[in-house]
Coordinates of C-alpha atoms and ligand atoms in Angstrom, one line a residue:
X562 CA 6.2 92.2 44.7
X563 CA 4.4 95.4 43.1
X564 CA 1.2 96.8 44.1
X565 CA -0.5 95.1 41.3
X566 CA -0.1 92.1 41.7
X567 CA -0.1 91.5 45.5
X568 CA -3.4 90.4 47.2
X569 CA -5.5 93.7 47.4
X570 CA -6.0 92.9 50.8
X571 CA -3.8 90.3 53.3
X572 CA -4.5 89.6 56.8
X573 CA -1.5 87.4 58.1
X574 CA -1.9 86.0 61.3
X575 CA -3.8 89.0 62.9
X576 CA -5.0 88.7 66.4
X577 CA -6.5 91.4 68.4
X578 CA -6.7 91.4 72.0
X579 CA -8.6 94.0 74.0
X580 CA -7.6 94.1 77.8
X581 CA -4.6 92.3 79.5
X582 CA -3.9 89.6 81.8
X583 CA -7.0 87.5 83.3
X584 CA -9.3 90.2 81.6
X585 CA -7.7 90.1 77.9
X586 CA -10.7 89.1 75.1
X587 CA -9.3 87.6 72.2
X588 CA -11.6 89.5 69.4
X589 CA -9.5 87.7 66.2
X590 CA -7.6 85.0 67.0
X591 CA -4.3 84.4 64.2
X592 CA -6.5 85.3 61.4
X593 CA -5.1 84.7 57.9
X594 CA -7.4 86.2 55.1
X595 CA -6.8 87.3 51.4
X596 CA -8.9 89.5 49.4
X597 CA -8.6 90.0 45.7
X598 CA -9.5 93.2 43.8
X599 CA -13.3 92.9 42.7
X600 CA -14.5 90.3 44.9
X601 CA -17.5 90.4 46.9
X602 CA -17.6 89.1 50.3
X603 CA -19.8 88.5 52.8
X604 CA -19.3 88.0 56.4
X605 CA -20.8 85.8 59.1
X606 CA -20.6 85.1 62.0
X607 CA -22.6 84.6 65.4
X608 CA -22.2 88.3 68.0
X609 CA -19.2 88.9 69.1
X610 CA -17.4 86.6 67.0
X611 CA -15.4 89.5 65.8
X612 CA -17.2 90.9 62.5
X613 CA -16.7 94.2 63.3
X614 CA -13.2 93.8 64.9
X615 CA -12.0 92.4 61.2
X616 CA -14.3 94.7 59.1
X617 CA -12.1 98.0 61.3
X618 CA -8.7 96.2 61.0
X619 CA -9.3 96.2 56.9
X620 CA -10.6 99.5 57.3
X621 CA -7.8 101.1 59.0
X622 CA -9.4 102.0 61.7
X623 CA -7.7 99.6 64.3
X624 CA -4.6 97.6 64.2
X625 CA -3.7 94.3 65.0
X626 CA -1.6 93.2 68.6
X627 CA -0.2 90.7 66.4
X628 CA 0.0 90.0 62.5
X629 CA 0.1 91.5 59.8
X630 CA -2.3 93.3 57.3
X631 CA -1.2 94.5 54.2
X632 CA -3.0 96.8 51.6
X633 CA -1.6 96.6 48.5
X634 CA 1.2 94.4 49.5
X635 CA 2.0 97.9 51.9
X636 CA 2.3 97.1 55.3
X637 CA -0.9 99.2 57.1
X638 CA 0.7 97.4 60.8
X639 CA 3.4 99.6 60.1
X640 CA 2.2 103.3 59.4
X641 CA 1.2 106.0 61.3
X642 CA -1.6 107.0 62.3
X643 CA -2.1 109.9 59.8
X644 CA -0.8 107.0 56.5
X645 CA -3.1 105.0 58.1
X646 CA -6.0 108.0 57.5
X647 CA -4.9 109.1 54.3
X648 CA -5.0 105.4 53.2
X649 CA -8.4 105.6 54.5
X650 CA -8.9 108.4 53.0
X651 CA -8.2 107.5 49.4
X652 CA -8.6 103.9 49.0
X653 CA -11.8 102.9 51.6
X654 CA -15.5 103.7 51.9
X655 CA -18.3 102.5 54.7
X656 CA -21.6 102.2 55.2
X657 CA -23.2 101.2 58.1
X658 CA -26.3 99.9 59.9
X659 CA -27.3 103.3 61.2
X660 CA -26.4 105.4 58.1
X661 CA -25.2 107.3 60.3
X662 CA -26.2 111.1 57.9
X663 CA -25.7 114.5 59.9
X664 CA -29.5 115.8 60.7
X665 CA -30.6 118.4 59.3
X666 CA -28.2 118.6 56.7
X667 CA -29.0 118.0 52.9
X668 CA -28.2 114.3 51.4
X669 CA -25.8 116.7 48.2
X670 CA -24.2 118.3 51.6
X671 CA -23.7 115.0 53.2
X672 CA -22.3 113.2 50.2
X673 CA -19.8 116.4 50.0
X674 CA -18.3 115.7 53.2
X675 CA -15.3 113.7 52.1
X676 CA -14.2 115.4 49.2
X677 CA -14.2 118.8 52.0
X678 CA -11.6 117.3 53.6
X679 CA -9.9 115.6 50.8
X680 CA -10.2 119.6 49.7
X681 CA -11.5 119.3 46.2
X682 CA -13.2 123.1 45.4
X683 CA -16.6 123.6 45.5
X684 CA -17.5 123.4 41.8
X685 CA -16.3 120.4 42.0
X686 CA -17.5 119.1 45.0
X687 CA -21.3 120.1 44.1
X688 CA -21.1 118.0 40.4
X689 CA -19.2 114.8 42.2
X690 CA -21.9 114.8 45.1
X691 CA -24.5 115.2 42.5
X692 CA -23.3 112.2 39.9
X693 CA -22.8 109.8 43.3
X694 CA -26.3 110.6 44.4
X695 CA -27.8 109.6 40.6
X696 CA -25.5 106.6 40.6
X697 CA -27.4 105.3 43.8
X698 CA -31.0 106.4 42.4
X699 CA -31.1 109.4 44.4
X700 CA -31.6 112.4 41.5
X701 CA -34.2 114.5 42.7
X702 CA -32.9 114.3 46.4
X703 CA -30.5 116.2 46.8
X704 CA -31.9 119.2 48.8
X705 CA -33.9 116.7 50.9
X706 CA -32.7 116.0 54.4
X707 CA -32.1 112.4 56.2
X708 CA -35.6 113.1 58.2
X709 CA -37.5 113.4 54.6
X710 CA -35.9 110.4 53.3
X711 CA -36.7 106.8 53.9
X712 CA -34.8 104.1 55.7
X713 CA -33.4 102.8 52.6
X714 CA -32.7 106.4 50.7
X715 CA -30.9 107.1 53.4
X716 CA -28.8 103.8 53.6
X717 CA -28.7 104.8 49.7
X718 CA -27.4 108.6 50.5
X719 CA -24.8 106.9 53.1
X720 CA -23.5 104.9 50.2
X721 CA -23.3 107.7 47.5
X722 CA -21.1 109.6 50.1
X723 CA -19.1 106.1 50.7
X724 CA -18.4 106.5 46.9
X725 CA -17.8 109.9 46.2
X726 CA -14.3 109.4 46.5
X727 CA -14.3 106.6 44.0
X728 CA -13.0 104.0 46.7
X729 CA -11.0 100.7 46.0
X730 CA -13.2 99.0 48.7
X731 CA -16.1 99.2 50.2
X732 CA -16.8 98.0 53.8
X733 CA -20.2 97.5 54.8
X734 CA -20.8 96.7 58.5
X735 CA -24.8 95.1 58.2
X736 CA -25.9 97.5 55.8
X737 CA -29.4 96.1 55.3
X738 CA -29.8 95.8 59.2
X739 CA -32.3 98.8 59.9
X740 CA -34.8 97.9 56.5
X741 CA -37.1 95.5 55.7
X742 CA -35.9 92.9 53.8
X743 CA -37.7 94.7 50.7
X744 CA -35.7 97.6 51.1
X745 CA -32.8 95.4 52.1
X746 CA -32.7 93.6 48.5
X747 CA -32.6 96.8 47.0
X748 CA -29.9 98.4 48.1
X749 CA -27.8 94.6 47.8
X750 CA -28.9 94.9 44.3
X751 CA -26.9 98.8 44.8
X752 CA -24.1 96.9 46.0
X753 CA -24.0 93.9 43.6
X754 CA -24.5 96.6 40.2
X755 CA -21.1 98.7 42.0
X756 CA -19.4 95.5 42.1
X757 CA -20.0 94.2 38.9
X758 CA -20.2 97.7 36.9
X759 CA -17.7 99.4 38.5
X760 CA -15.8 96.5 39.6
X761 CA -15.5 97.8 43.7
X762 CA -14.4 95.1 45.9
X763 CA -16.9 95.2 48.8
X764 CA -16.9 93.9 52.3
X765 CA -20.2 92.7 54.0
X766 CA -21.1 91.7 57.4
X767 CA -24.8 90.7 57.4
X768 CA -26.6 88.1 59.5
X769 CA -29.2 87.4 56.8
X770 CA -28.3 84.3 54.6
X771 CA -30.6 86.4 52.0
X772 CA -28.0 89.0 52.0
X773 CA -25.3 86.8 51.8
X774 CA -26.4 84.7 48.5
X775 CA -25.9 88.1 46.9
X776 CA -22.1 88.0 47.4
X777 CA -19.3 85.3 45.8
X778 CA -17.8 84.1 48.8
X779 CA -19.1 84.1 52.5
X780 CA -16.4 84.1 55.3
X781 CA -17.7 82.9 58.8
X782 CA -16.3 83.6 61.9
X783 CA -16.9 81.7 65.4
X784 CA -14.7 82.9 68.6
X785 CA -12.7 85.6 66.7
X786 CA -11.4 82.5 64.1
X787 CA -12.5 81.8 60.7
X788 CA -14.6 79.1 61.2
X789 CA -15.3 78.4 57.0
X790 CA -14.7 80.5 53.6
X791 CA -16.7 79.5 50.9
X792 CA -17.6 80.0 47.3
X793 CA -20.5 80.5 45.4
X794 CA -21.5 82.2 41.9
X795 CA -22.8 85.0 42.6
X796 CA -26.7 84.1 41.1
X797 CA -29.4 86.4 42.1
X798 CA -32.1 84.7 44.3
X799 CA -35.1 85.8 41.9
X800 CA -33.0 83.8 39.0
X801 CA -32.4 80.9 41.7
X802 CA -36.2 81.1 42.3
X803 CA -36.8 80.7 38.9
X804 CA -34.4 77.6 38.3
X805 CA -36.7 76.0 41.2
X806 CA -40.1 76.7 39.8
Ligands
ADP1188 P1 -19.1 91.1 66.2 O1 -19.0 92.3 65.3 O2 -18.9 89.8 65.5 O3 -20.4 91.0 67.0 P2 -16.9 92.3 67.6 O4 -15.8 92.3 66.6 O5 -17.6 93.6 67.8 O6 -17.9 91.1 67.3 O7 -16.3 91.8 69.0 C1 -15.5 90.6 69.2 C2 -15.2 90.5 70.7 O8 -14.4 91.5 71.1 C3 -16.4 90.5 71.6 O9 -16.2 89.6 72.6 C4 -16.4 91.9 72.1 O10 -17.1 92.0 73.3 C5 -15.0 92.2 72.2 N1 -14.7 93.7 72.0 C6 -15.0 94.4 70.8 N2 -14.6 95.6 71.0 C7 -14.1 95.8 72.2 C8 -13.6 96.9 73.0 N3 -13.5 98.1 72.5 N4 -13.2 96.6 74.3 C9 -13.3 95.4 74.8 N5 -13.8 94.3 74.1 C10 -14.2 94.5 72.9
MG1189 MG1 -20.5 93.8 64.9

């Protein structure tokens, strides 16, 4: 099968166990999931139901004890450590709760983080950090530093630098989390306009049902098992509220 036409992404019966013997915790239990290229998924899921054990296995950033994922149709359960990273690299960006910005360091020098060690030059490194910091709103900020930004612009900078690379996926682990749910609809409006504009498959874990009517298909997941996968159009909740009135 070619990389175009495989799933984008494939879970295959992926469980991930951390411990051994009496003490092993089963975080994903034989999880089967397919992603396709421009979806928009949210995920559910009570804590500890392994959210954030799924959201790092489709990131790269763990692997499974059994199963198999595949990016691509490539086979991430069998690379190294450093194809793992460079698929990471190239393909993925996150954003998470805690924005998690270096202090004291300018949002334009934040966003140019991952082209430094992708190694792009500096010319160009200053006019990519610049256009991902418009995209998100954000002209006019660049000099400021996460302290002089709000909640949300920061959330807003953490995404610009999630996008500088021009990622395939995006992986958001509770993004809205930390803001008021004012501040919260705007950046999933952010997230919706990449996914539809730019067509970015994104992956969400969110415990607001507010959150998740933003995105096409909500997967839920109870003991480390997908409990339910459903479908929805994607219909803003202002338009919803509207249909109501
Ligand atoms: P969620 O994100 O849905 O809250 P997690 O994926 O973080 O859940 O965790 C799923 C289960 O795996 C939980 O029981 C958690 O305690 C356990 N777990 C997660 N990470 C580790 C770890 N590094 N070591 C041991 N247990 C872990
Ligand atoms: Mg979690």
């Amino acid at each position: 099968m070619n990389a175009a036409a495989a799933p984008l992404i494939q879970l295959r019966g992926v469980s991930r166990v951390y411990g051994a013997g009496q003490a092993a915790v089963y975080a994903l239990r034989d999880v089967d999931l397919q992603i396709a290229r421009g979806e928009f998924v949210a995920i559910m899921g009570p804590s500890g139901s392994g959210k954030s054990t799924a959201m790092n296995m489709i990131g790269c950033l763990d692997t499974p004890t059994s199963g198999e994922y595949l990016f691509e149709g490539l086979p991430v359960h069998r690379m190294t450590r450093n194809q793992r990273a460079l698929l990471r690299r190239h393909q993925l960006g996150f954003v998470f709760q805690g924005f998690n910005l270096l202090p004291r360091t300018s949002a334009q020098e934040n966003v140019e983080l991952p082209l430094l060690y992708r190694g792009a030059d500096a010319a160009a490194r200053r006019e990519r950090a610049f256009q991902a910091l418009a995209s998100v709103g954000l002209a006019g900020w660049e000099h400021h530093t996460p302290s002089e930004l709000s909640g949300g612009q920061q959330q807003r900078v953490a995404i610009a630098r999630a996008l500088v690379t021009d990622p395939t996926v995006l992986l958001a682990d509770e993004p809205t989390g930390n803001l008021d749910s004012q501040r919260g609809r705007e950046i999933m409006e952010l997230l919706r306009a990449l996914n539809t504009g730019r067509g970015i498959t994104i992956v969400m874990v969110t415990h607001e049902p507010d959150m998740a009517a933003y995105a096409a298909r909500t997967v839920r997941f109870v003991d480390g098992r997908i409990a339910s996968d459903s479908r929805s159009p994607a219909v803003a909740p202002a338009a919803r509220a509207g249909q109501a009135a």
